[in-house]
Amino acid sequence: MVTLVNLRAYWRFLLVFYQFSPLIVAYTRDRKRFVLFGRSRSVDAETRVRRAEVLLDSLLTLGPTFIKLGQLLSTRPDILPPEYVDVLSSLQDEVPPAEWADAQQVLHEDLGPVDEVFTDFDTEAISGASLGQVYLAEYDGEKVAVKVRRPGIEELVEADLRVIRWSLPLVQRFIGQGRAFSLENLADEFAKTIRQEMDYNREAEMLKEIQSNFEGNRDIRIPTVADDVSGPRVLTMEYLPGVKISDIQTLDEMGIDRTELAERLQRIYLQMIIDDGVFHADPHPGNLAVDDDGAVIFYDFGMSGRVDSFIQNKIVEFYIAVANQDIDSILDTLIEMGTLSPDADRQVMSDVMELAIADARGEDIEQYRVNQIIEQVESTIYEFPLRLPRNLALVLRVATVVEGVCVTLDENFDFISVATEYLTQEGYREETIKQVAGDVSDQLQSTSRSLVRVPPKLERVLDRVERENLTLNVRVDDKNGVFDKLAKRLAFAIFIAVGVLSSAILYAFGGSWEPAAVVAALTLPIGFLLYRSFRSKKGLRASPQFTRQNLKQRRNE
């Protein structure tokens, strides 16, 4: 049965296809220069920037859901090239507010008549976002901020989510396997995130939980929820005015130490992610303000998330490895989290990590070194696709945006040293050292037991070899059908040899060329098949038994 949501989705799909058709044609021509035939064509950075700007305009035209999607894509370098990420990073979640009459209808349905519920209500929205808008009001003698969900947004979002799901197979044709994996994860994550963001009951619960985790902490202020006048579509909170955290001039006039403010912000997020496991996931400057005492005010908890204990531990291990500049441990941690393919070229990745750490510490880096590493990465990037599992995507978004805010406050901000100091003060580094020492002790015990057990077993094996009573079971893994192809070639060769020999015998002893010609004619197709098997582009390809890194090591020995 065709529902109204489906009908709207079909219509939206046509609109989306129309908006993205120039990009679809361009990407198709990248694969085949003349669409149906021809070679693929290369695309330079300038072209990618132009296409990213076209994509940005299309997302803005398509409205709230696609604006949110663009914001999420701007934090996913595992899906989009850097030029797209840079352009989409400018996408702000700001759209004109809905008509007051529509918002009033939502308030009336959820809370009752506005004049009876609130002492005073300003009908001019102070901010308009893609999913909701905020008004100032007075309730119980206190000034409050009232967040109202956009009327009719639920149906639009559900229709757009279907369009995105239907579009995935088409988009995946233009990207690599690794990016296709990340794209599918992103679609699931985006659907979950945007539905959660529309549920103001969930936002209120997350806000209260984070507020309780920072109870008594004067470095952070979170508005208190007025439960009596809140619901799934309306959220009423304490109004906390402040200076936008990116307004550097006003902060300087207030006498705020911006370096200290940046450190305070990072410490707050480290506590949320590493200690508490629940965090505010939308830290752009519009959602962060500073009060007169220098405390950070947090707004809009619609985008928030949780971190499980496994990821928390791995994040701690990652930060400690970065602090110690232990590149091997950094790569091992990324692999364990599922962010980096185990088949990655570790030498290339080591160079990348060293460069990233030096850049984060504000060290001077020679340009030729940067160019050398970029060339390495560009030549091997598709061999080790960087992937972002669903439970890490929001954490990455937070880390990226928070670092941007901190650098705006202090261009020389050392993200690594602040994280290192925090982990040391909280005892994480000491705990990690104890854990490593325990692992080494266990390994030594295991090695000692092996030293006792192995010699007798080795002696028994040597005895069996001496008695010529040793049997080896060998299993050949032929996933690519190499043996099958070799067998076919051998059979073709035997048939051809028999055919040629038969033709020669018939011609030599029969005195007539007709029988020999018939046999030769029957042999020709087999010869053609043998020729084709050697000319095939696929050839005989087996799964590689050695990584590229191992081959490089052998070459250097």
XYZ file of C-alpha atoms in Angstrom, residues 219 245 248 251-252 255-268 290 294 296 402-403 405-415 417-419 421:
39
model
C 33.911 25.706 34.764
C 32.878 31.575 22.355
C 37.410 36.921 20.530
C 36.248 37.973 25.343
C 39.410 40.088 25.409
C 39.543 40.032 30.435
C 39.066 36.316 29.735
C 42.286 34.301 29.372
C 41.606 32.595 26.033
C 44.328 29.954 26.427
C 42.924 28.944 29.791
C 39.406 28.942 28.291
C 40.528 26.587 25.488
C 42.124 24.234 28.037
C 38.944 24.316 30.128
C 36.810 23.417 27.101
C 39.039 20.491 26.151
C 39.128 19.154 29.708
C 35.326 19.260 29.839
C 31.051 32.199 27.979
C 34.678 32.565 32.259
C 31.537 27.667 29.363
C 36.487 21.218 19.595
C 40.032 21.434 18.280
C 37.249 26.123 18.541
C 40.365 25.825 20.731
C 42.658 26.938 17.905
C 40.347 29.924 17.256
C 40.792 30.924 20.903
C 44.562 30.317 20.860
C 46.322 29.686 17.548
C 49.243 28.022 19.407
C 47.005 25.731 21.458
C 48.701 22.370 22.178
C 45.895 19.818 22.125
C 49.900 18.439 25.992
C 46.534 19.315 27.564
C 45.247 15.785 26.964
C 48.262 16.463 31.483
